[in-house]
CSV table of C-alpha atoms (C1' of nucleotides) in Angstrom, one decimal:
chain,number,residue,atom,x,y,z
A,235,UNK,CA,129.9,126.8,-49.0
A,236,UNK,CA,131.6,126.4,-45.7
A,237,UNK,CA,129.5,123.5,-44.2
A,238,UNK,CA,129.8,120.2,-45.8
A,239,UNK,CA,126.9,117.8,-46.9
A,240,UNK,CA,127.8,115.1,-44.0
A,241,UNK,CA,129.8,115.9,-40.7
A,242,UNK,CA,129.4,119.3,-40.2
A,243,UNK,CA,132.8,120.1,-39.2
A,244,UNK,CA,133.0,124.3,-39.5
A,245,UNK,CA,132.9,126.4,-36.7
A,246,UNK,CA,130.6,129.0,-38.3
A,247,UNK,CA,132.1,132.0,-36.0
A,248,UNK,CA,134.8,133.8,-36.3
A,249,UNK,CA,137.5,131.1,-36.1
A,250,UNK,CA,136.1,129.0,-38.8
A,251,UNK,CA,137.9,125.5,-39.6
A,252,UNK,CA,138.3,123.3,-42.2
A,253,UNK,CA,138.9,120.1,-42.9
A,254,UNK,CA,141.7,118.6,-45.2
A,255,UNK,CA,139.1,117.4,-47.8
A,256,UNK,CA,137.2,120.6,-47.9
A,257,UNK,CA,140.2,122.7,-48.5
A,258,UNK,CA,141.1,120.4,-51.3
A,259,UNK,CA,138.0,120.8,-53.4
A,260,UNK,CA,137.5,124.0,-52.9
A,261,UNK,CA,141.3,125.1,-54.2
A,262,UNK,CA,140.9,122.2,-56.7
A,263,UNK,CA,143.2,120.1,-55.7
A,264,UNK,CA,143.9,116.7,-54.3
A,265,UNK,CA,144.5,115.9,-50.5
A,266,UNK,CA,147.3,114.5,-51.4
A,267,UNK,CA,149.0,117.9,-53.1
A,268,UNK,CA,147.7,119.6,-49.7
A,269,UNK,CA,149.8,116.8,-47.8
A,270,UNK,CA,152.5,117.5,-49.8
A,271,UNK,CA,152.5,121.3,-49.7
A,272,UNK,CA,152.7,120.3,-46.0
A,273,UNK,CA,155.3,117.8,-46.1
A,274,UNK,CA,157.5,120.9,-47.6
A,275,UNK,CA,156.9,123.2,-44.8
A,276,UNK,CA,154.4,125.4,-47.2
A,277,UNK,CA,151.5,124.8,-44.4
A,278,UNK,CA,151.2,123.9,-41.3
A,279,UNK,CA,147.4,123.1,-40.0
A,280,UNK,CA,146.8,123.0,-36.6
A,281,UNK,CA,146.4,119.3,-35.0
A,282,UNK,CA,143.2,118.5,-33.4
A,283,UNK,CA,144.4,115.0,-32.4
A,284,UNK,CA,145.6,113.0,-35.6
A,285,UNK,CA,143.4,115.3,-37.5
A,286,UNK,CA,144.8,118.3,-39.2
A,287,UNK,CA,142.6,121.3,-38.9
A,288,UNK,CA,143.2,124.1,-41.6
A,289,UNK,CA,142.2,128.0,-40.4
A,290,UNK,CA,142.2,131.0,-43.0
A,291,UNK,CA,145.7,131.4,-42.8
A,292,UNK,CA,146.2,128.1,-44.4
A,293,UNK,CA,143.5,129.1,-46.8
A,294,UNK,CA,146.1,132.3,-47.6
A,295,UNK,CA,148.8,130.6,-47.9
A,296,UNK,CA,147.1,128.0,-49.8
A,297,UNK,CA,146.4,130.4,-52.7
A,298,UNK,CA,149.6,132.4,-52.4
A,299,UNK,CA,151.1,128.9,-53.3
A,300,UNK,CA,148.9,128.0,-56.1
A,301,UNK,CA,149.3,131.4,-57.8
A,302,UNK,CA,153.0,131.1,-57.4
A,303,UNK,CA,152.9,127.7,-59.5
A,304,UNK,CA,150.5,129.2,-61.7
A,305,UNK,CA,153.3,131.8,-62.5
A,306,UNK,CA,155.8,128.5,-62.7
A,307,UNK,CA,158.1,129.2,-59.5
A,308,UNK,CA,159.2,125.9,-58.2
A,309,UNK,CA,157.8,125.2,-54.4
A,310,UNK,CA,160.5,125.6,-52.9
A,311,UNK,CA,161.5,128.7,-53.9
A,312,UNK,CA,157.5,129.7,-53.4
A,313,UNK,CA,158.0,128.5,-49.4
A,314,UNK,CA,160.8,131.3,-49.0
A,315,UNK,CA,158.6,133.8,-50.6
A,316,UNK,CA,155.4,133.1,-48.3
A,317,UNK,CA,157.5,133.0,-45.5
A,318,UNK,CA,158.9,136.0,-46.0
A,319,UNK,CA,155.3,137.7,-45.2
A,320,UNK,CA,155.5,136.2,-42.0
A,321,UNK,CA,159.3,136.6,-41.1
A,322,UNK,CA,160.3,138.9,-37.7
A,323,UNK,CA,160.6,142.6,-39.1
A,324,UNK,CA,161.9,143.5,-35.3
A,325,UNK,CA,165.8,144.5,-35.9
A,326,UNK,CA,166.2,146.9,-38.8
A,327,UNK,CA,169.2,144.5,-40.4
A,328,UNK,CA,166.2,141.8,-40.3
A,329,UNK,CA,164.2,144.6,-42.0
A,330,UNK,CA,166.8,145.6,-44.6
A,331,UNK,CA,167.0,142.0,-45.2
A,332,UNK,CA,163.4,141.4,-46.1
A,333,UNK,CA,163.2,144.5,-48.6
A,334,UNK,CA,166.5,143.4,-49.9
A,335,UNK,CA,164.2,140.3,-50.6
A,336,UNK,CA,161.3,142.4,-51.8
A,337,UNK,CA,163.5,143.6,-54.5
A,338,UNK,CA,164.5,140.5,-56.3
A,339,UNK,CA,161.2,139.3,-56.1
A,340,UNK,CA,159.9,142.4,-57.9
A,341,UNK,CA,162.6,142.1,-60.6
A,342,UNK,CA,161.8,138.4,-60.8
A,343,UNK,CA,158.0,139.1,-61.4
A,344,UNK,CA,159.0,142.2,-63.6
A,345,UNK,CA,160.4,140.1,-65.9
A,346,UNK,CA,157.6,138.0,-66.2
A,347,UNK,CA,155.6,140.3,-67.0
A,348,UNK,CA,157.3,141.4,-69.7
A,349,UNK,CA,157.5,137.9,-71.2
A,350,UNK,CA,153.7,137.3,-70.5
A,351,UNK,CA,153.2,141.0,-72.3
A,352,UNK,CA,155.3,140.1,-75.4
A,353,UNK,CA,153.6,136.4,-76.0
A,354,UNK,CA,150.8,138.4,-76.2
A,355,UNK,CA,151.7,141.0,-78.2
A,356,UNK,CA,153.0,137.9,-80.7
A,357,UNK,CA,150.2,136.5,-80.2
A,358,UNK,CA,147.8,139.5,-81.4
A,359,UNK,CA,149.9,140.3,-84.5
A,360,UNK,CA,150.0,136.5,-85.2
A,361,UNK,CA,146.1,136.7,-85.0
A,362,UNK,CA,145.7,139.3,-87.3
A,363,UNK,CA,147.9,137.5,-89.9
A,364,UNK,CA,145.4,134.7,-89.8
A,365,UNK,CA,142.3,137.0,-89.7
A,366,UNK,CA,144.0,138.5,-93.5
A,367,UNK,CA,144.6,135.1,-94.4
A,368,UNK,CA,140.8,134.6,-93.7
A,369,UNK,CA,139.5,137.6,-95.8
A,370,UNK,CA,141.7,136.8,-98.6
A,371,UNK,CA,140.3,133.4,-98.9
A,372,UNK,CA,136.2,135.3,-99.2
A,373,UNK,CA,137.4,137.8,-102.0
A,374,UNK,CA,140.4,136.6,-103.8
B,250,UNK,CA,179.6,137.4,-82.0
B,251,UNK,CA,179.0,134.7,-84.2
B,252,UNK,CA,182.2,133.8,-84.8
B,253,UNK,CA,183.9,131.5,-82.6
B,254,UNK,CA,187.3,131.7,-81.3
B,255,UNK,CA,188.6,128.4,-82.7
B,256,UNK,CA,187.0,126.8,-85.7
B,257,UNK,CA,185.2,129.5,-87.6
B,258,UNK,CA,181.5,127.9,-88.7
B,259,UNK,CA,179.5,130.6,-89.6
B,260,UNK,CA,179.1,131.3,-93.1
B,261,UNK,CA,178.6,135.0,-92.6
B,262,UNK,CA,176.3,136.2,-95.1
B,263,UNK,CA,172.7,135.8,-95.0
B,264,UNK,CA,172.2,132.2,-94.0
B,265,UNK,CA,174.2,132.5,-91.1
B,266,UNK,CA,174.7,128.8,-89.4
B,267,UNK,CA,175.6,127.9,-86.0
B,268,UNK,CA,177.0,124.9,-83.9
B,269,UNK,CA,175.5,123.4,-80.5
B,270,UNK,CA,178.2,124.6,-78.7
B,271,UNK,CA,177.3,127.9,-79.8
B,272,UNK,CA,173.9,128.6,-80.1
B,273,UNK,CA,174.1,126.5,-76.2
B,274,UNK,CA,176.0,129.3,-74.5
B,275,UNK,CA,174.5,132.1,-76.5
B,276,UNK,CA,171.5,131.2,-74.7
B,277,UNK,CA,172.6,130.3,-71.5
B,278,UNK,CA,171.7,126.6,-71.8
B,279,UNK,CA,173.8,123.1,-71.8
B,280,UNK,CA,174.0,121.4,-75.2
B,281,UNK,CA,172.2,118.5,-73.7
B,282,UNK,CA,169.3,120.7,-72.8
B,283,UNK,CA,169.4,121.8,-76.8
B,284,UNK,CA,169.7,117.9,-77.8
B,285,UNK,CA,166.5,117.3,-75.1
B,286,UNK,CA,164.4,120.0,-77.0
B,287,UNK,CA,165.4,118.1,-80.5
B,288,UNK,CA,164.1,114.3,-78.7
B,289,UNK,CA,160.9,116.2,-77.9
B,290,UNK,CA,160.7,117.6,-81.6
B,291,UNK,CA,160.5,121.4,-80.8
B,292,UNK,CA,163.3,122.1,-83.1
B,293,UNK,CA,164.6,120.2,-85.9
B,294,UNK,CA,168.4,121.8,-87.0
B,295,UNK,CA,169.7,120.6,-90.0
B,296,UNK,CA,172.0,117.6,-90.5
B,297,UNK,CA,175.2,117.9,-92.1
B,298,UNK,CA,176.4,114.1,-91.8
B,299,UNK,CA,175.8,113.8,-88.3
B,300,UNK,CA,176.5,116.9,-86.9
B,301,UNK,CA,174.1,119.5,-86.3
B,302,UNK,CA,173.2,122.8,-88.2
B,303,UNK,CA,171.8,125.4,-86.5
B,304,UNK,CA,169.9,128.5,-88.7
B,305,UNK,CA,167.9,131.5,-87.8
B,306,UNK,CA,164.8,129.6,-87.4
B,307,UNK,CA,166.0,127.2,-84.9
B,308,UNK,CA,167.5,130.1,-82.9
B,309,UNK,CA,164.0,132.0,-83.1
B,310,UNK,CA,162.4,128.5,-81.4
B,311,UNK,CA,164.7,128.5,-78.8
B,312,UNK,CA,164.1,131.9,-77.5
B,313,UNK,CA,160.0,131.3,-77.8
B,314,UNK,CA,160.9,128.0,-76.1
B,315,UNK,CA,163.0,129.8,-73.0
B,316,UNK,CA,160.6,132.3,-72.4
B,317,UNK,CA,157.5,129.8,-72.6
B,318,UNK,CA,159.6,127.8,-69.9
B,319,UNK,CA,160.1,131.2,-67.9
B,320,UNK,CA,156.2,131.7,-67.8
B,321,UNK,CA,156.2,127.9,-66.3
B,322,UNK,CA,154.5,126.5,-69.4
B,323,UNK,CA,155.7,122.3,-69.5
B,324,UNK,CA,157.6,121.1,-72.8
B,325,UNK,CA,155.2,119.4,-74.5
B,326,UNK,CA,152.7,122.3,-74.5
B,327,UNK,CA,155.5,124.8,-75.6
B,328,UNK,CA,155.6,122.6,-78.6
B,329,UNK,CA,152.2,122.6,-79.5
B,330,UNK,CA,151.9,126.3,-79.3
B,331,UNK,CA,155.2,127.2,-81.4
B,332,UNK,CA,154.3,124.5,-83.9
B,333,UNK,CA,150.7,126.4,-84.2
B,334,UNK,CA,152.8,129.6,-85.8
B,335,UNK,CA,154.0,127.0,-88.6
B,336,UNK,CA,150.8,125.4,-89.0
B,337,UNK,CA,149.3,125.3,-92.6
B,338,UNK,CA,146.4,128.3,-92.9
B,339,UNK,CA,145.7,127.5,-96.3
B,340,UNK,CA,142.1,125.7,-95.7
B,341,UNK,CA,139.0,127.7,-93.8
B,342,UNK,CA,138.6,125.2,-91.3
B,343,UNK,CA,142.3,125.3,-90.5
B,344,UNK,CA,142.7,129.0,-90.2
B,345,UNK,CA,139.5,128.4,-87.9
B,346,UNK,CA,141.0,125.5,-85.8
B,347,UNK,CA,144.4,127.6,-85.7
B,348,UNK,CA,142.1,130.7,-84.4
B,349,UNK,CA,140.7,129.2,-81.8
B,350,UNK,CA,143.8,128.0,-80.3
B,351,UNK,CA,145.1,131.9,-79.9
B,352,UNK,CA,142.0,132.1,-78.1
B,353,UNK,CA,142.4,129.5,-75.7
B,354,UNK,CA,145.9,130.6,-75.5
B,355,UNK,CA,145.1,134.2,-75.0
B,356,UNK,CA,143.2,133.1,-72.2
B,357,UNK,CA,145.6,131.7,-70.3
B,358,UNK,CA,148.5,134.0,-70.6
B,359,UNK,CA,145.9,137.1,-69.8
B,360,UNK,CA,145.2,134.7,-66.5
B,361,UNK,CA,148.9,135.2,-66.1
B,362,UNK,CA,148.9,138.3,-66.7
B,363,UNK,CA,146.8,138.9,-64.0
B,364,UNK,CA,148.8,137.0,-61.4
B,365,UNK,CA,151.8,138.4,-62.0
B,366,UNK,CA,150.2,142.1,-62.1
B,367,UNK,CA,148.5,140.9,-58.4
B,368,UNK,CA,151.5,140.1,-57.2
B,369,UNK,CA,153.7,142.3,-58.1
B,370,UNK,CA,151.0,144.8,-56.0
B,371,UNK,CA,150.9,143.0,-53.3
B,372,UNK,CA,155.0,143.0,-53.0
B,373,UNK,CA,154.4,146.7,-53.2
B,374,UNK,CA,151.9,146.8,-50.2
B,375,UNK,CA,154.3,145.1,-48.2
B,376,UNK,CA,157.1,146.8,-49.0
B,377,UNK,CA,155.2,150.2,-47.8
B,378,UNK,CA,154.0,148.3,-44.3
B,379,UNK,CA,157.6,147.3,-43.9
B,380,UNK,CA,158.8,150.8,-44.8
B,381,UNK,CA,156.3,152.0,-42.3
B,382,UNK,CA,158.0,149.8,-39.9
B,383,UNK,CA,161.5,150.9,-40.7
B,384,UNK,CA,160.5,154.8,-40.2
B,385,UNK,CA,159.2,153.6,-36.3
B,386,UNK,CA,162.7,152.5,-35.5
B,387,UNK,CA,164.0,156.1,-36.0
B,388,UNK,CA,161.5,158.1,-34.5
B,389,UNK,CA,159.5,156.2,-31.9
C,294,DA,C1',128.4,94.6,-33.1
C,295,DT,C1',129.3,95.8,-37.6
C,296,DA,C1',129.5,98.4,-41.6
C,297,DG,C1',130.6,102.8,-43.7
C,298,DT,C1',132.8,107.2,-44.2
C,299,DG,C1',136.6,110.1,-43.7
C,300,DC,C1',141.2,110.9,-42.1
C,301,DT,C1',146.0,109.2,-41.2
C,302,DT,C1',150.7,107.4,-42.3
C,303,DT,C1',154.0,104.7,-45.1
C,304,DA,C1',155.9,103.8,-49.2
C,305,DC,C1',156.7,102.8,-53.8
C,306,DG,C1',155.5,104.6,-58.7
C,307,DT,C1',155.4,108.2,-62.4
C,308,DT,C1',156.3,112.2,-65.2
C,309,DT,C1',159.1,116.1,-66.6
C,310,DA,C1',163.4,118.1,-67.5
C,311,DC,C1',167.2,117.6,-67.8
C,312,DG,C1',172.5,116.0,-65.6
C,313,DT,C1',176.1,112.8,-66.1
C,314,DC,C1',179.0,109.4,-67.6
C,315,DA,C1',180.7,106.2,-71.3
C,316,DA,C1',182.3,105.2,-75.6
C,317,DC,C1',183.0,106.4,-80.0
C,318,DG,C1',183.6,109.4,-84.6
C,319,DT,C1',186.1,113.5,-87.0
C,320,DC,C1',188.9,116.9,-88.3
C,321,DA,C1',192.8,120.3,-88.0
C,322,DA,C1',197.3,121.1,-85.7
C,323,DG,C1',201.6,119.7,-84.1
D,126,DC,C1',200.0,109.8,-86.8
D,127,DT,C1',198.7,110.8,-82.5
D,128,DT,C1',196.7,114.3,-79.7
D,129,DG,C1',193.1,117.5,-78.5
D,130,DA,C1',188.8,120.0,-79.2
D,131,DC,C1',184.4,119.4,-80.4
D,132,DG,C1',180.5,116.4,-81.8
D,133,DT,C1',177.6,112.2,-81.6
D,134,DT,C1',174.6,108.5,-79.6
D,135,DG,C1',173.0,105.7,-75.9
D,136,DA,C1',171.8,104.9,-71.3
D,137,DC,C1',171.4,105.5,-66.6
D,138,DG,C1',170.7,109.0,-62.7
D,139,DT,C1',168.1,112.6,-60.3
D,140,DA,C1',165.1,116.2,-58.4
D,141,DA,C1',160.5,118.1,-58.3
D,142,DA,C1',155.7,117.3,-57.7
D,143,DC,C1',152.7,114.8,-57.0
D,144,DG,C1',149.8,109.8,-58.0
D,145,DT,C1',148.5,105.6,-56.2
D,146,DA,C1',147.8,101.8,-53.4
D,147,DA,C1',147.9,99.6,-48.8
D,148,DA,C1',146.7,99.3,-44.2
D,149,DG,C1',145.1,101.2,-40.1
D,150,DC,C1',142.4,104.6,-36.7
D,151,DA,C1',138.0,107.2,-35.3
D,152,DC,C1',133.4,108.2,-35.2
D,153,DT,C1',128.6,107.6,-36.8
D,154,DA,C1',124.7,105.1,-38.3
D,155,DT,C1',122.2,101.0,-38.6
DNA sequence: ATAGTGCTTTACGTTTACGTCAACGTCAAG
DNA sequence: CTTGACGTTGACGTAAACGTAAAGCACTAT
């Protein structure tokens, strides 16, 4: 799926590259979003030239990002996140900072989870209250 | 704490009612964010003249509303979901039609599910390598 | 040489979800 | 009866997250 139908543009080795139009598709997504993810300081391809030329860490990042809107964080708030990953962990103050970090994140997510859990918990017992209305309507 | 400091509005019995201001801060919101989610129809409070009454019902909305915007889901589809718990079920094909929408629903909150379960392990993971890190600096 | 395909930047447009005045009504207290 | 405190309706502003042209390179294919 890595080679395109036209200009053969992948690598093949280890090392492969992409190109911005074959990242898009394959995350589903426009160029333009890709640009714009860019444009934020979310990616940064390589530069081949003008051309930008995306490796698997972009590809990473890429779907870091799109979970994180899947789970509604706004970007900017997802580009702090994903860079955490790939901040210095020399010093141990720089260390303590990125656990300190770690731990709202987890009580951020923690709390999603329980909302996600309870919609669909209501949603279950909201189901089976239509699945009585159904049976009362076969023998009345 | 449904009585307010100044002009006392709640009726106190069953039936309580409430005023913007109130049920605003009770849920940590602006009154203009209230008098947005009326414009887009996702609750209706009562009128009495021209100022607004708020009952249990409306307050019940608000928190499916907050939590649906919590787990990222836009306006205009929170509405369509909490409107499909009033729906009428008194036909087959709308208890059908009603069914099918907890499906689709289902669907995509057990997709969040998922994410947010992924994520929350991966935090963990990298928590451990940057524990790991952490207990080099002491004993090297 | 020219046409086509894909990539690039620049820049204005759009939608969502409110924020922020402005200007006015209303009711109890002083 | 005027002053607040609270409520109301516009109406314009704004930030986020892209969409949508417009116009120009770069390389290949004919």
């Amino acid at each position: 799926m890595t080679s395109g139908t036209a200009t053969e543009r992948t690598t093949s080795r280890a090392g492969e590259t992409w190109t911005i139009a074959q990242v898009a598709d394959e995350f589903g997504v426009t160029h333009r979003t890709v640009r714009h993810y860019e444009d934020l300081g979310l990616i940064t391809p390589e530069r081949r030239g003008t051309q930008r030329v995306y490796h698997r860490r972009d590809r990473t990042r890429l779907s870091l990002i799109l979970r994180g809107k899947r789970l509604g964080f706004p970007l900017e708030e997802i580009r702090t996140i994903i860079d955490l990953f790939d901040a210095p962990r020399g010093r141990r103050t720089q260390l303590e900072y990125v656990l300190g970090q770690i731990d709202e994140r987890r009580a951020d997510l923690e709390q999603r989870l329980r909302d996600v859990q309870d919609a669909i918990a209501e949603l279950g017992e909201f189901e089976h209250r239509c699945r009585d209305d159904l049976g009362r309507l076969d023998e009345p």
